[in-house]
């Protein structure tokens, strides 16, 4: 296996740096790995998804925990590859593994609290995602996202990873309507946070 590379963003580059993706579908790569245990197949999957998975976990925790859980996630994939039957995309399946590991760790640390999301919300003004795209100060945006409640931040980060509502529902184990509610809360709160920063500035 390749040695970790200096300066790599996730700090755990067992399979090497990110490269151009192959035309081979990820689901086929995983199925081939399941049947052959060929490390080169796993390398290709790692290069496609490792950074995105790490940064998703980092948004919910800290660098040390994100690194540990990311490593555990790939070890779980290696151990339980036989359980993948193509029922969802590889990325969705992988993020669900990572998310479950994170929640288990939060529960172990007694840091996990579910929230009541039955309250209805008013319709929002123009898309907050446009605000995200126009935001010049990435540090300000990162700080605002970090202030969101966990489930709202999680849903927003998954949507920014281009998961569909159905895929976010699958990853989080929540119904689609709950995902929609979390995203509405997240956008509304993020809009308020960014406007507050603008007013102070």
mmCIF file of N, CA, C and O in Angstrom, residues 91-153:
data_model
loop_
_atom_site.group_PDB
_atom_site.id
_atom_site.type_symbol
_atom_site.label_atom_id
_atom_site.label_comp_id
_atom_site.label_asym_id
_atom_site.label_seq_id
_atom_site.Cartn_x
_atom_site.Cartn_y
_atom_site.Cartn_z
ATOM 1 N N UNK A 91 -21.513 5.556 -2.744
ATOM 2 C CA UNK A 91 -21.294 6.755 -1.937
ATOM 3 C C UNK A 91 -22.336 6.867 -0.836
ATOM 4 O O UNK A 91 -22.009 7.179 0.319
ATOM 5 N N UNK A 92 -23.603 6.602 -1.177
ATOM 6 C CA UNK A 92 -24.662 6.640 -0.171
ATOM 7 C C UNK A 92 -24.402 5.608 0.922
ATOM 8 O O UNK A 92 -24.518 5.900 2.119
ATOM 9 N N UNK A 93 -24.044 4.405 0.526
ATOM 10 C CA UNK A 93 -23.772 3.326 1.478
ATOM 11 C C UNK A 93 -22.592 3.676 2.371
ATOM 12 O O UNK A 93 -22.646 3.487 3.593
ATOM 13 N N UNK A 94 -21.537 4.239 1.782
ATOM 14 C CA UNK A 94 -20.344 4.594 2.534
ATOM 15 C C UNK A 94 -20.619 5.714 3.530
ATOM 16 O O UNK A 94 -20.196 5.659 4.698
ATOM 17 N N UNK A 95 -21.364 6.738 3.102
ATOM 18 C CA UNK A 95 -21.688 7.844 3.997
ATOM 19 C C UNK A 95 -22.600 7.371 5.130
ATOM 20 O O UNK A 95 -22.512 7.885 6.244
ATOM 21 N N UNK A 96 -23.475 6.405 4.844
ATOM 22 C CA UNK A 96 -24.332 5.859 5.902
ATOM 23 C C UNK A 96 -23.489 5.141 6.952
ATOM 24 O O UNK A 96 -23.748 5.262 8.155
ATOM 25 N N UNK A 97 -22.480 4.403 6.514
ATOM 26 C CA UNK A 97 -21.571 3.748 7.454
ATOM 27 C C UNK A 97 -20.884 4.791 8.325
ATOM 28 O O UNK A 97 -20.826 4.676 9.558
ATOM 29 N N UNK A 98 -20.354 5.838 7.678
ATOM 30 C CA UNK A 98 -19.659 6.891 8.426
ATOM 31 C C UNK A 98 -20.570 7.608 9.391
ATOM 32 O O UNK A 98 -20.199 7.877 10.539
ATOM 33 N N UNK A 99 -21.767 7.891 8.950
ATOM 34 C CA UNK A 99 -22.726 8.578 9.803
ATOM 35 C C UNK A 99 -23.092 7.736 11.019
ATOM 36 O O UNK A 99 -23.165 8.245 12.146
ATOM 37 N N UNK A 100 -23.319 6.454 10.815
ATOM 38 C CA UNK A 100 -23.664 5.570 11.926
ATOM 39 C C UNK A 100 -22.513 5.451 12.925
ATOM 40 O O UNK A 100 -22.740 5.409 14.145
ATOM 41 N N UNK A 101 -21.291 5.393 12.428
ATOM 42 C CA UNK A 101 -20.127 5.352 13.324
ATOM 43 C C UNK A 101 -20.046 6.629 14.152
ATOM 44 O O UNK A 101 -19.736 6.590 15.352
ATOM 45 N N UNK A 102 -20.328 7.764 13.515
ATOM 46 C CA UNK A 102 -20.271 9.044 14.224
ATOM 47 C C UNK A 102 -21.338 9.122 15.303
ATOM 48 O O UNK A 102 -21.060 9.536 16.438
ATOM 49 N N UNK A 103 -22.563 8.713 14.977
ATOM 50 C CA UNK A 103 -23.641 8.748 15.964
ATOM 51 C C UNK A 103 -23.336 7.795 17.117
ATOM 52 O O UNK A 103 -23.584 8.117 18.292
ATOM 53 N N UNK A 104 -22.800 6.621 16.810
ATOM 54 C CA UNK A 104 -22.428 5.683 17.874
ATOM 55 C C UNK A 104 -21.399 6.308 18.808
ATOM 56 O O UNK A 104 -21.472 6.139 20.038
ATOM 57 N N UNK A 105 -20.437 7.026 18.241
ATOM 58 C CA UNK A 105 -19.408 7.671 19.064
ATOM 59 C C UNK A 105 -20.015 8.790 19.901
ATOM 60 O O UNK A 105 -19.690 8.947 21.082
ATOM 61 N N UNK A 106 -20.918 9.573 19.318
ATOM 62 C CA UNK A 106 -21.576 10.635 20.079
ATOM 63 C C UNK A 106 -22.395 10.049 21.228
ATOM 64 O O UNK A 106 -22.428 10.618 22.331
ATOM 65 N N UNK A 107 -23.062 8.946 20.973
ATOM 66 C CA UNK A 107 -23.836 8.307 22.039
ATOM 67 C C UNK A 107 -22.920 7.791 23.137
ATOM 68 O O UNK A 107 -23.247 7.882 24.313
ATOM 69 N N UNK A 108 -21.784 7.246 22.738
ATOM 70 C CA UNK A 108 -20.819 6.765 23.726
ATOM 71 C C UNK A 108 -20.333 7.914 24.603
ATOM 72 O O UNK A 108 -20.126 7.758 25.810
ATOM 73 N N UNK A 109 -20.161 9.089 23.989
ATOM 74 C CA UNK A 109 -19.706 10.266 24.727
ATOM 75 C C UNK A 109 -20.869 11.050 25.353
ATOM 76 O O UNK A 109 -20.651 12.103 25.941
ATOM 77 N N UNK A 110 -22.082 10.537 25.174
ATOM 78 C CA UNK A 110 -23.298 11.188 25.675
ATOM 79 C C UNK A 110 -23.448 12.596 25.090
ATOM 80 O O UNK A 110 -23.867 13.536 25.763
ATOM 81 N N UNK A 111 -23.099 12.730 23.811
ATOM 82 C CA UNK A 111 -23.201 14.019 23.122
ATOM 83 C C UNK A 111 -24.346 14.034 22.118
ATOM 84 O O UNK A 111 -24.584 15.031 21.453
ATOM 85 N N UNK A 112 -25.068 12.912 21.972
ATOM 86 C CA UNK A 112 -26.102 12.828 20.943
ATOM 87 C C UNK A 112 -27.468 13.110 21.526
ATOM 88 O O UNK A 112 -27.889 12.491 22.488
ATOM 89 N N UNK A 113 -28.173 14.072 20.932
ATOM 90 C CA UNK A 113 -29.540 14.387 21.340
ATOM 91 C C UNK A 113 -30.377 14.586 20.086
ATOM 92 O O UNK A 113 -30.074 15.449 19.261
ATOM 93 N N UNK A 114 -31.427 13.782 19.949
ATOM 94 C CA UNK A 114 -32.348 13.995 18.839
ATOM 95 C C UNK A 114 -33.198 15.222 19.138
ATOM 96 O O UNK A 114 -33.317 15.663 20.288
ATOM 97 N N UNK A 115 -33.788 15.776 18.094
ATOM 98 C CA UNK A 115 -34.579 16.992 18.268
ATOM 99 C C UNK A 115 -35.995 16.762 17.771
ATOM 100 O O UNK A 115 -36.246 15.916 16.928
ATOM 101 N N UNK A 116 -36.911 17.543 18.312
ATOM 102 C CA UNK A 116 -38.301 17.498 17.872
ATOM 103 C C UNK A 116 -38.445 18.406 16.658
ATOM 104 O O UNK A 116 -38.210 19.608 16.743
ATOM 105 N N UNK A 117 -38.860 17.825 15.536
ATOM 106 C CA UNK A 117 -38.949 18.614 14.305
ATOM 107 C C UNK A 117 -40.361 18.574 13.722
ATOM 108 O O UNK A 117 -40.551 18.583 12.519
ATOM 109 N N UNK A 118 -41.361 18.560 14.587
ATOM 110 C CA UNK A 118 -42.745 18.515 14.127
ATOM 111 C C UNK A 118 -43.270 19.906 13.809
ATOM 112 O O UNK A 118 -44.306 20.048 13.162
ATOM 113 N N UNK A 119 -42.580 20.936 14.273
ATOM 114 C CA UNK A 119 -43.049 22.306 14.052
ATOM 115 C C UNK A 119 -42.962 22.669 12.573
ATOM 116 O O UNK A 119 -41.972 22.401 11.910
ATOM 117 N N UNK A 120 -44.029 23.289 12.062
ATOM 118 C CA UNK A 120 -44.015 23.685 10.657
ATOM 119 C C UNK A 120 -43.223 24.973 10.492
ATOM 120 O O UNK A 120 -43.052 25.753 11.433
ATOM 121 N N UNK A 121 -42.752 25.201 9.266
ATOM 122 C CA UNK A 121 -41.951 26.383 8.968
ATOM 123 C C UNK A 121 -42.602 27.190 7.854
ATOM 124 O O UNK A 121 -43.213 26.630 6.952
ATOM 125 N N UNK A 122 -42.434 28.492 7.880
ATOM 126 C CA UNK A 122 -42.926 29.300 6.762
ATOM 127 C C UNK A 122 -42.062 29.081 5.535
ATOM 128 O O UNK A 122 -40.918 28.640 5.636
ATOM 129 N N UNK A 123 -42.629 29.399 4.357
ATOM 130 C CA UNK A 123 -41.842 29.305 3.134
ATOM 131 C C UNK A 123 -40.685 30.303 3.193
ATOM 132 O O UNK A 123 -40.829 31.422 3.678
ATOM 133 N N UNK A 124 -39.540 29.865 2.668
ATOM 134 C CA UNK A 124 -38.353 30.718 2.704
ATOM 135 C C UNK A 124 -38.344 31.689 1.533
ATOM 136 O O UNK A 124 -38.982 31.485 0.515
ATOM 137 N N UNK A 125 -37.559 32.710 1.688
ATOM 138 C CA UNK A 125 -37.289 33.650 0.621
ATOM 139 C C UNK A 125 -36.307 32.999 -0.359
ATOM 140 O O UNK A 125 -35.949 31.843 -0.191
ATOM 141 N N UNK A 126 -35.826 33.706 -1.388
ATOM 142 C CA UNK A 126 -34.975 33.091 -2.412
ATOM 143 C C UNK A 126 -33.878 32.207 -1.847
ATOM 144 O O UNK A 126 -33.370 32.424 -0.763
ATOM 145 N N UNK A 127 -33.512 31.223 -2.646
ATOM 146 C CA UNK A 127 -32.629 30.128 -2.237
ATOM 147 C C UNK A 127 -31.413 30.589 -1.449
ATOM 148 O O UNK A 127 -30.670 31.460 -1.862
ATOM 149 N N UNK A 128 -31.241 29.934 -0.284
ATOM 150 C CA UNK A 128 -30.069 30.230 0.522
ATOM 151 C C UNK A 128 -28.823 29.613 -0.109
ATOM 152 O O UNK A 128 -27.712 30.063 0.136
ATOM 153 N N UNK A 129 -29.007 28.573 -0.935
ATOM 154 C CA UNK A 129 -27.840 27.994 -1.594
ATOM 155 C C UNK A 129 -27.155 29.027 -2.475
ATOM 156 O O UNK A 129 -25.937 28.995 -2.651
ATOM 157 N N UNK A 130 -27.928 29.976 -3.016
ATOM 158 C CA UNK A 130 -27.319 31.046 -3.810
ATOM 159 C C UNK A 130 -26.414 31.907 -2.938
ATOM 160 O O UNK A 130 -25.366 32.384 -3.379
ATOM 161 N N UNK A 131 -26.836 32.088 -1.667
ATOM 162 C CA UNK A 131 -26.000 32.848 -0.737
ATOM 163 C C UNK A 131 -24.688 32.113 -0.506
ATOM 164 O O UNK A 131 -23.613 32.712 -0.458
ATOM 165 N N UNK A 132 -24.788 30.783 -0.355
ATOM 166 C CA UNK A 132 -23.581 29.994 -0.150
ATOM 167 C C UNK A 132 -22.619 30.161 -1.314
ATOM 168 O O UNK A 132 -21.409 30.311 -1.131
ATOM 169 N N UNK A 133 -23.159 30.138 -2.518
ATOM 170 C CA UNK A 133 -22.316 30.214 -3.691
ATOM 171 C C UNK A 133 -21.688 31.601 -3.846
ATOM 172 O O UNK A 133 -20.583 31.730 -4.378
ATOM 173 N N UNK A 134 -22.394 32.619 -3.405
ATOM 174 C CA UNK A 134 -21.883 33.980 -3.548
ATOM 175 C C UNK A 134 -20.999 34.399 -2.377
ATOM 176 O O UNK A 134 -20.372 35.449 -2.424
ATOM 177 N N UNK A 135 -20.999 33.615 -1.327
ATOM 178 C CA UNK A 135 -20.280 34.016 -0.120
ATOM 179 C C UNK A 135 -18.778 34.099 -0.392
ATOM 180 O O UNK A 135 -18.149 33.127 -0.785
ATOM 181 N N UNK A 136 -18.207 35.259 -0.181
ATOM 182 C CA UNK A 136 -16.794 35.466 -0.476
ATOM 183 C C UNK A 136 -15.903 34.969 0.657
ATOM 184 O O UNK A 136 -14.794 34.519 0.433
ATOM 185 N N UNK A 137 -16.344 35.082 1.871
ATOM 186 C CA UNK A 137 -15.517 34.716 3.019
ATOM 187 C C UNK A 137 -15.829 33.287 3.439
ATOM 188 O O UNK A 137 -16.791 33.032 4.163
ATOM 189 N N UNK A 138 -15.009 32.327 2.974
ATOM 190 C CA UNK A 138 -15.252 30.925 3.299
ATOM 191 C C UNK A 138 -15.180 30.687 4.800
ATOM 192 O O UNK A 138 -15.924 29.882 5.349
ATOM 193 N N UNK A 139 -14.313 31.397 5.464
ATOM 194 C CA UNK A 139 -14.168 31.221 6.914
ATOM 195 C C UNK A 139 -15.441 31.634 7.631
ATOM 196 O O UNK A 139 -15.881 30.971 8.574
ATOM 197 N N UNK A 140 -16.063 32.707 7.170
ATOM 198 C CA UNK A 140 -17.322 33.156 7.766
ATOM 199 C C UNK A 140 -18.413 32.119 7.541
ATOM 200 O O UNK A 140 -19.195 31.801 8.442
ATOM 201 N N UNK A 141 -18.462 31.587 6.333
ATOM 202 C CA UNK A 141 -19.455 30.564 6.020
ATOM 203 C C UNK A 141 -19.257 29.315 6.864
ATOM 204 O O UNK A 141 -20.206 28.753 7.414
ATOM 205 N N UNK A 142 -18.003 28.874 6.982
ATOM 206 C CA UNK A 142 -17.706 27.693 7.792
ATOM 207 C C UNK A 142 -18.150 27.895 9.232
ATOM 208 O O UNK A 142 -18.699 26.989 9.856
ATOM 209 N N UNK A 143 -17.904 29.084 9.756
ATOM 210 C CA UNK A 143 -18.279 29.379 11.139
ATOM 211 C C UNK A 143 -19.788 29.342 11.312
ATOM 212 O O UNK A 143 -20.301 28.848 12.320
ATOM 213 N N UNK A 144 -20.513 29.866 10.318
ATOM 214 C CA UNK A 144 -21.972 29.860 10.392
ATOM 215 C C UNK A 144 -22.520 28.443 10.336
ATOM 216 O O UNK A 144 -23.418 28.080 11.104
ATOM 217 N N UNK A 145 -21.980 27.630 9.448
ATOM 218 C CA UNK A 145 -22.434 26.236 9.334
ATOM 219 C C UNK A 145 -22.174 25.486 10.633
ATOM 220 O O UNK A 145 -22.988 24.680 11.079
ATOM 221 N N UNK A 146 -21.029 25.757 11.254
ATOM 222 C CA UNK A 146 -20.668 25.069 12.496
ATOM 223 C C UNK A 146 -21.641 25.377 13.626
ATOM 224 O O UNK A 146 -21.757 24.597 14.572
ATOM 225 N N UNK A 147 -22.353 26.508 13.553
ATOM 226 C CA UNK A 147 -23.294 26.893 14.598
ATOM 227 C C UNK A 147 -24.661 26.236 14.436
ATOM 228 O O UNK A 147 -25.486 26.293 15.342
ATOM 229 N N UNK A 148 -24.901 25.609 13.299
ATOM 230 C CA UNK A 148 -26.193 24.943 13.095
ATOM 231 C C UNK A 148 -26.318 23.718 14.001
ATOM 232 O O UNK A 148 -25.326 23.057 14.293
ATOM 233 N N UNK A 149 -27.539 23.390 14.435
ATOM 234 C CA UNK A 149 -27.743 22.128 15.168
ATOM 235 C C UNK A 149 -27.288 20.949 14.320
ATOM 236 O O UNK A 149 -27.333 21.003 13.080
ATOM 237 N N UNK A 150 -26.894 19.881 14.976
ATOM 238 C CA UNK A 150 -26.257 18.762 14.279
ATOM 239 C C UNK A 150 -27.069 18.251 13.089
ATOM 240 O O UNK A 150 -26.549 18.119 11.980
ATOM 241 N N UNK A 151 -28.338 17.919 13.318
ATOM 242 C CA UNK A 151 -29.114 17.284 12.247
ATOM 243 C C UNK A 151 -29.342 18.230 11.076
ATOM 244 O O UNK A 151 -29.449 17.796 9.926
ATOM 245 N N UNK A 152 -29.417 19.544 11.350
ATOM 246 C CA UNK A 152 -29.547 20.512 10.265
ATOM 247 C C UNK A 152 -28.237 20.610 9.477
ATOM 248 O O UNK A 152 -28.243 20.629 8.245
ATOM 249 N N UNK A 153 -27.142 20.689 10.201
ATOM 250 C CA UNK A 153 -25.825 20.768 9.544
ATOM 251 C C UNK A 153 -25.566 19.516 8.719
ATOM 252 O O UNK A 153 -25.070 19.589 7.596
#
